[in-house]
Structure formats: structure tokens, C-alpha cells
mmCIF file of N, CA and C in Angstrom:
data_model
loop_
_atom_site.group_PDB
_atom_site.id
_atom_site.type_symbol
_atom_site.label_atom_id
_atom_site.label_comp_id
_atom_site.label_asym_id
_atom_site.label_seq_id
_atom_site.Cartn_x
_atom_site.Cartn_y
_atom_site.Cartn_z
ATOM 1 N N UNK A 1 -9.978 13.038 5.269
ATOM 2 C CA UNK A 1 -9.636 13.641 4.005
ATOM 3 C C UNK A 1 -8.488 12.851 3.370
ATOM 4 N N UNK A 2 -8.666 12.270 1.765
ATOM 5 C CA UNK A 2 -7.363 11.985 1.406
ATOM 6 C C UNK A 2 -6.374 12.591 0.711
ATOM 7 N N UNK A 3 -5.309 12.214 1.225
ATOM 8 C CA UNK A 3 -3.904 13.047 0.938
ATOM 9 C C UNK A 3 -3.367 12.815 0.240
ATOM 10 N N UNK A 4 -3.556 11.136 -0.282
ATOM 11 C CA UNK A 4 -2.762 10.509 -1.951
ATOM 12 C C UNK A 4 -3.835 9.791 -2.323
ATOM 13 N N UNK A 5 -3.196 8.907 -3.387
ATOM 14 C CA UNK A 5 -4.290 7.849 -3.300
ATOM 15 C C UNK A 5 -3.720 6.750 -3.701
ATOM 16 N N UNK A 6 -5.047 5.360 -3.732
ATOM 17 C CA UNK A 6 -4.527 4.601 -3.461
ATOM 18 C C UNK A 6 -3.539 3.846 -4.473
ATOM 19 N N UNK A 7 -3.133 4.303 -5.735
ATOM 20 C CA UNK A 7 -2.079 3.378 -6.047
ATOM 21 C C UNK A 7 -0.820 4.339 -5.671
ATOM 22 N N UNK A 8 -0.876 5.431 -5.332
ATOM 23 C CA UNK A 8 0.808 5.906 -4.410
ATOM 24 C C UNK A 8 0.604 5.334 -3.457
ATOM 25 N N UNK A 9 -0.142 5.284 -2.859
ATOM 26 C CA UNK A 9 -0.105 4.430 -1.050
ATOM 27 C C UNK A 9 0.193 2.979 -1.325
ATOM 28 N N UNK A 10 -0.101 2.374 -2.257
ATOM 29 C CA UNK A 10 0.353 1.060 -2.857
ATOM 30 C C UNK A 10 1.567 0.856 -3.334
ATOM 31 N N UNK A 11 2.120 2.145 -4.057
ATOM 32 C CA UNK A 11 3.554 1.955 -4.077
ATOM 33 C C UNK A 11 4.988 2.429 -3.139
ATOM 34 N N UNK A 12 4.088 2.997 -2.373
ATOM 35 C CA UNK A 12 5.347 3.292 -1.039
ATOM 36 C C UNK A 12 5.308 2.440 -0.308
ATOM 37 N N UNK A 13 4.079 1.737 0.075
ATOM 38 C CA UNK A 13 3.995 0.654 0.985
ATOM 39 C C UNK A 13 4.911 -0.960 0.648
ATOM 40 N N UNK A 14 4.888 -1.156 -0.907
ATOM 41 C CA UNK A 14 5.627 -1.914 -1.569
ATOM 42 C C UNK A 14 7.198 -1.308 -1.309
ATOM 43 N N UNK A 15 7.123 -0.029 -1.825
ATOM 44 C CA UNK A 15 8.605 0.000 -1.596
ATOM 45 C C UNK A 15 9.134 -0.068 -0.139
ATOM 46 N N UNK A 16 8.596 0.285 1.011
ATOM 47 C CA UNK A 16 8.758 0.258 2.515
ATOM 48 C C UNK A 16 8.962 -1.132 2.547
ATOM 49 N N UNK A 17 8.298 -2.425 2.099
ATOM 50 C CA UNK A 17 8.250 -3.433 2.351
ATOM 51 C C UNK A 17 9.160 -4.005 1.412
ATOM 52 N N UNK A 18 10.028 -3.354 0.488
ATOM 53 C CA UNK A 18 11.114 -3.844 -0.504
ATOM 54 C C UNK A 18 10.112 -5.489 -1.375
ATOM 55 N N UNK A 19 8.998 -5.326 -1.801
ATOM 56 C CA UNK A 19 8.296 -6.046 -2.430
ATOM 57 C C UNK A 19 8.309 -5.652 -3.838
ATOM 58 N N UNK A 20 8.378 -6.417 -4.565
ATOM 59 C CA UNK A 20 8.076 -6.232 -6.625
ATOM 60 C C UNK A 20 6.721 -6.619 -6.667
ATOM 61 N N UNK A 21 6.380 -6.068 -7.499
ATOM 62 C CA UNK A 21 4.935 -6.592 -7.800
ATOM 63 C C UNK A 21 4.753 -8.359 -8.026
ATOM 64 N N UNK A 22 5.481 -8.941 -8.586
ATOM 65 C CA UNK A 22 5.409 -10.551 -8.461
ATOM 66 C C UNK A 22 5.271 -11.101 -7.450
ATOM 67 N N UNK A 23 6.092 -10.444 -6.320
ATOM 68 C CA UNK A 23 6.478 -10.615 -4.820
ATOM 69 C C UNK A 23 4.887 -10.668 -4.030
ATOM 70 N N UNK A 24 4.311 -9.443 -4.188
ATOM 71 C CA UNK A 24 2.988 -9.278 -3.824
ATOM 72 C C UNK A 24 2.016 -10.448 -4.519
ATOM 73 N N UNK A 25 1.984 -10.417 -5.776
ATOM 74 C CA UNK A 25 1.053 -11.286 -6.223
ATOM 75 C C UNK A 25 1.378 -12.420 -5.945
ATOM 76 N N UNK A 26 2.417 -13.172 -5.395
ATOM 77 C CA UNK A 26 2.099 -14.623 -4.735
ATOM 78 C C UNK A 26 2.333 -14.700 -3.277
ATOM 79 N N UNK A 27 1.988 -13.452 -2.360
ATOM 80 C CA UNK A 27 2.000 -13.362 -1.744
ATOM 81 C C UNK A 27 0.290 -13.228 -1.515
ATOM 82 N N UNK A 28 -0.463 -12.727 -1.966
ATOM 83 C CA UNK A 28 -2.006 -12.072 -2.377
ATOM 84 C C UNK A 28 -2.484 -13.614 -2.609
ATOM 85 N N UNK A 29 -1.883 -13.539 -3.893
ATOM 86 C CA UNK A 29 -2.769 -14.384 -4.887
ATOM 87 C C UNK A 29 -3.703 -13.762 -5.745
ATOM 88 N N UNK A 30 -3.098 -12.485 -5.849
ATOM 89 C CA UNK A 30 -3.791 -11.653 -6.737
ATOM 90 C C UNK A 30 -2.982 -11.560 -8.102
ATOM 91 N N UNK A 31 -3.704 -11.750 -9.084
ATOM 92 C CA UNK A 31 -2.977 -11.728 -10.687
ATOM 93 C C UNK A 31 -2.213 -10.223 -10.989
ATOM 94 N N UNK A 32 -0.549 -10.901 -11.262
ATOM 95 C CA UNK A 32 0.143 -9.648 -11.026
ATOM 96 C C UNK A 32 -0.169 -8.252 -12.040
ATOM 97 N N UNK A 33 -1.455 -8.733 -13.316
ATOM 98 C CA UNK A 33 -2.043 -7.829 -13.980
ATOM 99 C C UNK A 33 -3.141 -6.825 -13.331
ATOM 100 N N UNK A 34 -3.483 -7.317 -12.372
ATOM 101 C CA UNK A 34 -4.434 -6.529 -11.672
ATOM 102 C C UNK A 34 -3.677 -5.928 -10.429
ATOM 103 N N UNK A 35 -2.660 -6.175 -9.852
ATOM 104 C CA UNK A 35 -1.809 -5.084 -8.871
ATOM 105 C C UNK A 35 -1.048 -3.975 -10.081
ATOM 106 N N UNK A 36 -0.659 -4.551 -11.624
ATOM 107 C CA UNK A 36 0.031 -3.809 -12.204
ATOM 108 C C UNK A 36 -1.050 -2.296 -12.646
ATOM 109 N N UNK A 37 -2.146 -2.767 -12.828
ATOM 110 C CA UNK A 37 -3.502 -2.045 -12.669
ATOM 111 C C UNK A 37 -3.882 -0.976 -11.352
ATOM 112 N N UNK A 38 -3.396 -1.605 -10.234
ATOM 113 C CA UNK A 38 -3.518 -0.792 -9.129
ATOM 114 C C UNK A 38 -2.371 0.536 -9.068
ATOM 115 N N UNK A 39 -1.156 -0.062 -9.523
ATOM 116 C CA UNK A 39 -0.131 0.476 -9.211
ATOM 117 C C UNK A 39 -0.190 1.717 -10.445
ATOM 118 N N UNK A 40 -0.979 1.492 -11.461
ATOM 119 C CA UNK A 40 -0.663 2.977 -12.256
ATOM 120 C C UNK A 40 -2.169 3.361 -12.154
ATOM 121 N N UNK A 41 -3.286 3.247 -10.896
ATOM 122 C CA UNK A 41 -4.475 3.884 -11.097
ATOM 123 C C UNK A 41 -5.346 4.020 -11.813
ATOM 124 N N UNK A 42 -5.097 2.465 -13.090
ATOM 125 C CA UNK A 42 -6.397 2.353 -13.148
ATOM 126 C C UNK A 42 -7.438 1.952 -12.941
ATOM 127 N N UNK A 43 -7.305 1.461 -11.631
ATOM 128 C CA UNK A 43 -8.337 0.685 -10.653
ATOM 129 C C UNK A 43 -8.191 1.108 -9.264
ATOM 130 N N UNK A 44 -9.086 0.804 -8.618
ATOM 131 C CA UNK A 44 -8.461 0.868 -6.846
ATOM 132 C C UNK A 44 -8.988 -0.141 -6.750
ATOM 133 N N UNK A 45 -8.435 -1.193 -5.375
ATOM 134 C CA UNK A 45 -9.022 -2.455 -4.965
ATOM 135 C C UNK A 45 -10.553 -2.416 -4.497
ATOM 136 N N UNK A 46 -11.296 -3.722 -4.639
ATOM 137 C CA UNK A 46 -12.426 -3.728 -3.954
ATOM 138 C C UNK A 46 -12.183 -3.978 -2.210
ATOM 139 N N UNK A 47 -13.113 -3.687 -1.493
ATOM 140 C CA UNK A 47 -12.947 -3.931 -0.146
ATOM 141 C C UNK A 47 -12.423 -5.546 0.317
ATOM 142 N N UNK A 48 -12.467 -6.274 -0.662
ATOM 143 C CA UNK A 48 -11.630 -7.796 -0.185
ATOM 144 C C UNK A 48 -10.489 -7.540 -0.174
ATOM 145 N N UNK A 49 -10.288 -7.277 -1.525
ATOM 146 C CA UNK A 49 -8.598 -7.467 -2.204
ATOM 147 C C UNK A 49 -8.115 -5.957 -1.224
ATOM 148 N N UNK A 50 -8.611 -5.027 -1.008
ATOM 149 C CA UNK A 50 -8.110 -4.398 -0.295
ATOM 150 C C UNK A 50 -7.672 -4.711 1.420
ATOM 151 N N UNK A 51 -8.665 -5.653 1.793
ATOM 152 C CA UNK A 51 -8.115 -5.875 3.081
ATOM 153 C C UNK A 51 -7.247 -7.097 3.143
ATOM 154 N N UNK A 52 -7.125 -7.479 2.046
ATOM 155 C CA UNK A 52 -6.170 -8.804 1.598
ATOM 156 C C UNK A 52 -4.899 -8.040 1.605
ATOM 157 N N UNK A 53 -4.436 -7.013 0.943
ATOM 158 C CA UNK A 53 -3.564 -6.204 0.696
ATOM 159 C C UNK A 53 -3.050 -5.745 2.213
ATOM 160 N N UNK A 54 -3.941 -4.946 2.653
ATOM 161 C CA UNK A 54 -3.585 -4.037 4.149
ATOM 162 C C UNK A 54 -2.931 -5.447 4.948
ATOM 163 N N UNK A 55 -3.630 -6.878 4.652
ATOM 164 C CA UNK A 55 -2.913 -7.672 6.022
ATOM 165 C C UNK A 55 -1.505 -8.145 5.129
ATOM 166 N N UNK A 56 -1.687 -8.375 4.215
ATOM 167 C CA UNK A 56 -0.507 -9.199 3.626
ATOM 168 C C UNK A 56 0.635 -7.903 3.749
ATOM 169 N N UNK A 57 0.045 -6.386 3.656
ATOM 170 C CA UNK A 57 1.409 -5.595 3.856
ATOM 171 C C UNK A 57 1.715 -5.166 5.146
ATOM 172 N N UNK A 58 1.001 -5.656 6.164
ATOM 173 C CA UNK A 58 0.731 -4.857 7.795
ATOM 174 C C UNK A 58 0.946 -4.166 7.687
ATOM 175 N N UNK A 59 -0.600 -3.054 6.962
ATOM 176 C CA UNK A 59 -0.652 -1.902 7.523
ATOM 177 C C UNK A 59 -2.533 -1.444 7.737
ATOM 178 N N UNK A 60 -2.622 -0.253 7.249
ATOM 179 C CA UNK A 60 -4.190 0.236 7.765
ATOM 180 C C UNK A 60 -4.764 0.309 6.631
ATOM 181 N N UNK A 61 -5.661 -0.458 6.763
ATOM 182 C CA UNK A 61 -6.997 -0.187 4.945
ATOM 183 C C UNK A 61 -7.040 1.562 5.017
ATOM 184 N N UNK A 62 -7.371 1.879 6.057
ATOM 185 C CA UNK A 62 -7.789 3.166 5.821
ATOM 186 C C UNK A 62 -6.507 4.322 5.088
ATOM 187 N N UNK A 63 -5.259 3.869 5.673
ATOM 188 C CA UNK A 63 -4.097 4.583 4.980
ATOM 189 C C UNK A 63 -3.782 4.344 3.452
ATOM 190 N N UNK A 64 -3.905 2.779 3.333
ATOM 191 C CA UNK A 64 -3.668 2.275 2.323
ATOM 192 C C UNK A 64 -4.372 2.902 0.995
ATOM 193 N N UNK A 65 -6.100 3.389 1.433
ATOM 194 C CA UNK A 65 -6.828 4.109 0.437
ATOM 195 C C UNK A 65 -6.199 5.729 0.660
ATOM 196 N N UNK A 66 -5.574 5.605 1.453
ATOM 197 C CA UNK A 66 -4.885 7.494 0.854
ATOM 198 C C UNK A 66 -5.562 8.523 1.854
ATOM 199 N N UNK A 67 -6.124 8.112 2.918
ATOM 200 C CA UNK A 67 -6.841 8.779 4.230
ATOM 201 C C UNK A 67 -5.325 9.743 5.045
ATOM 202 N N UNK A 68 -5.440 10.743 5.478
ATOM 203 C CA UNK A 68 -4.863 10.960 6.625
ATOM 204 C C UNK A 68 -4.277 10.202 8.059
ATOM 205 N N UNK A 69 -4.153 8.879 8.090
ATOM 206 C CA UNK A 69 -4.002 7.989 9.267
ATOM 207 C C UNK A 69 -2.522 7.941 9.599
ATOM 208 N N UNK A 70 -2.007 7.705 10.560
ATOM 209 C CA UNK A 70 -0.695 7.379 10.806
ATOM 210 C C UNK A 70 -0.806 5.870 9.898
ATOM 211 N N UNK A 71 0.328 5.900 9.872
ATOM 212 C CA UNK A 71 1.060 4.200 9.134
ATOM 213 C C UNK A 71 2.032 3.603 9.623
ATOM 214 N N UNK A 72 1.582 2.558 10.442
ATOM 215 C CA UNK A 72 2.280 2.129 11.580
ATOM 216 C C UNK A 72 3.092 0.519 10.615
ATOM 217 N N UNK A 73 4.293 0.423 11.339
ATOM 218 C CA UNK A 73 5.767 -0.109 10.166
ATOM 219 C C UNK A 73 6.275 -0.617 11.782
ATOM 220 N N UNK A 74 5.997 -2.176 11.390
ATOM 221 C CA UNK A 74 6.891 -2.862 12.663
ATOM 222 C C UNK A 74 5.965 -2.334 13.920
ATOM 223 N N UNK A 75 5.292 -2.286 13.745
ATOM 224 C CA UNK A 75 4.527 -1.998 15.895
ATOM 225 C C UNK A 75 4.861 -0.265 16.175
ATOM 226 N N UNK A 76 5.530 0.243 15.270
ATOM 227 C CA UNK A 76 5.422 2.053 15.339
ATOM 228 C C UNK A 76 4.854 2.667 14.619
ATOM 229 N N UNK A 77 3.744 3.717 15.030
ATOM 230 C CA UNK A 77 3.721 4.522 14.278
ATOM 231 C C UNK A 77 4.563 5.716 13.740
ATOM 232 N N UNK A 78 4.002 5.522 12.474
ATOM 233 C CA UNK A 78 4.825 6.687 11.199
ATOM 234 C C UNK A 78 3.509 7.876 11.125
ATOM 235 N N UNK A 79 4.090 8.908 11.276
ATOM 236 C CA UNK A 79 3.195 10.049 10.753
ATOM 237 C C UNK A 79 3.781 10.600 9.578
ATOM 238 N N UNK A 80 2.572 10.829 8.778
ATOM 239 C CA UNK A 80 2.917 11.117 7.252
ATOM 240 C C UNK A 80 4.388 12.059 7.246
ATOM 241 N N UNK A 81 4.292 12.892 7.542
ATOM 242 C CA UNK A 81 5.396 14.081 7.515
ATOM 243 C C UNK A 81 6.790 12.734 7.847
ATOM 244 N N UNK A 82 6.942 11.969 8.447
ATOM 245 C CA UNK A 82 8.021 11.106 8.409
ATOM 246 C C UNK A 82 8.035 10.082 7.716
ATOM 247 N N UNK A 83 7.444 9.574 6.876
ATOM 248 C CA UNK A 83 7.557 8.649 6.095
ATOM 249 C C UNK A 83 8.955 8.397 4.937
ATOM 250 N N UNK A 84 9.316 9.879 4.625
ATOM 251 C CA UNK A 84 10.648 9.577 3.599
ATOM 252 C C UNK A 84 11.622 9.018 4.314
ATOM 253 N N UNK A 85 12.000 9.171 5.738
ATOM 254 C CA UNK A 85 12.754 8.086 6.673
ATOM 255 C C UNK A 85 13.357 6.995 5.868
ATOM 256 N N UNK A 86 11.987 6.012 5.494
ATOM 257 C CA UNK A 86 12.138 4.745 5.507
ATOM 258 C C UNK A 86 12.594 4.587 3.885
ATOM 259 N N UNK A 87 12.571 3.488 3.136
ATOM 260 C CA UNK A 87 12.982 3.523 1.965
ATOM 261 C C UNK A 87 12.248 3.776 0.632
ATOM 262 N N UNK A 88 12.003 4.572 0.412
ATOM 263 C CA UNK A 88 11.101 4.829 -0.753
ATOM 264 C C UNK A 88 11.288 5.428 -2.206
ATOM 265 N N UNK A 89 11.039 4.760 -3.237
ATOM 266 C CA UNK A 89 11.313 5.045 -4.571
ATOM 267 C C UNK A 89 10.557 6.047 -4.879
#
């Protein structure tokens, strides 16, 4: 079941990872108009750019689309209920 979606899971994961959207896009190689697209929902990634995303941010495609999964940060898992922990806008 999902619990957000995916451009909030795109922007906590950015902010966890203290990334700007420029940061990501030459990190991707994705045009920073189409993450700026992700990030206010009016798109969600296709299954490439999405698993391009999950490795370039180490984390889980499946969280990343807004699923129920733990979200594991550095080799630990995070369970949702702890996530404000870390740094988030």
C-alpha cells in the first residue's frame, strides 16, 4: 500500500541526501526540468529513470514510489515512523 508518493519520497530522499536538484541532475544525467517535474508531481519516473534514481540515491525503488518499505540510509534500516530523525525540509 502507498503511504506518499513519489515526488514526496523524492524530496525527502534529496533532502536526507542534502542534494539540490542540479546536484541530482548531474549526478543522473537527467534534465534538471524533468526532476523539477518529478519534484512537484507532475510526472512520476519511468522504471529506468526510476531505478537510475533509487541507485544514484541508495535507496529502494519500491520506497522511492511511496510503498510501505523500510528505507535503509548508510547500511540501516529506517522505518517510516523514524524518518524525521534525519534531516528533512
Amino acid at each position: 500500500m502507498k503511504n506518499e508518493n513519489f515526488a514526496t519520497r523524492l524530496r525527502m530522499i534529496m533532502n536526507i541526501r542534502g542534494l539540490k536538484q542540479s546536484e541530482l541532475s548531474k549526478l543522473t544525467g537527467l534534465d534538471k526540468s524533468l526532476i523539477s517535474c518529478y519534484l512537484s508531481g507532475k510526472y512520476e519516473a519511468k522504471q529506468d529513470n526510476l531505478t537510475l534514481l533509487a541507485k544514484v540515491l541508495n535507496t529502494n525503488e519500491a520506497w522511492l514510489m511511496g510503498y510501505d518499505v523500510p528505507l535503509a540510509i548508510d547500511n540501516s534500516i529506517i522505518l517510516s515512523k523514524d524518518i524525521g530523525k534525519y534531516k528533512y525540509k
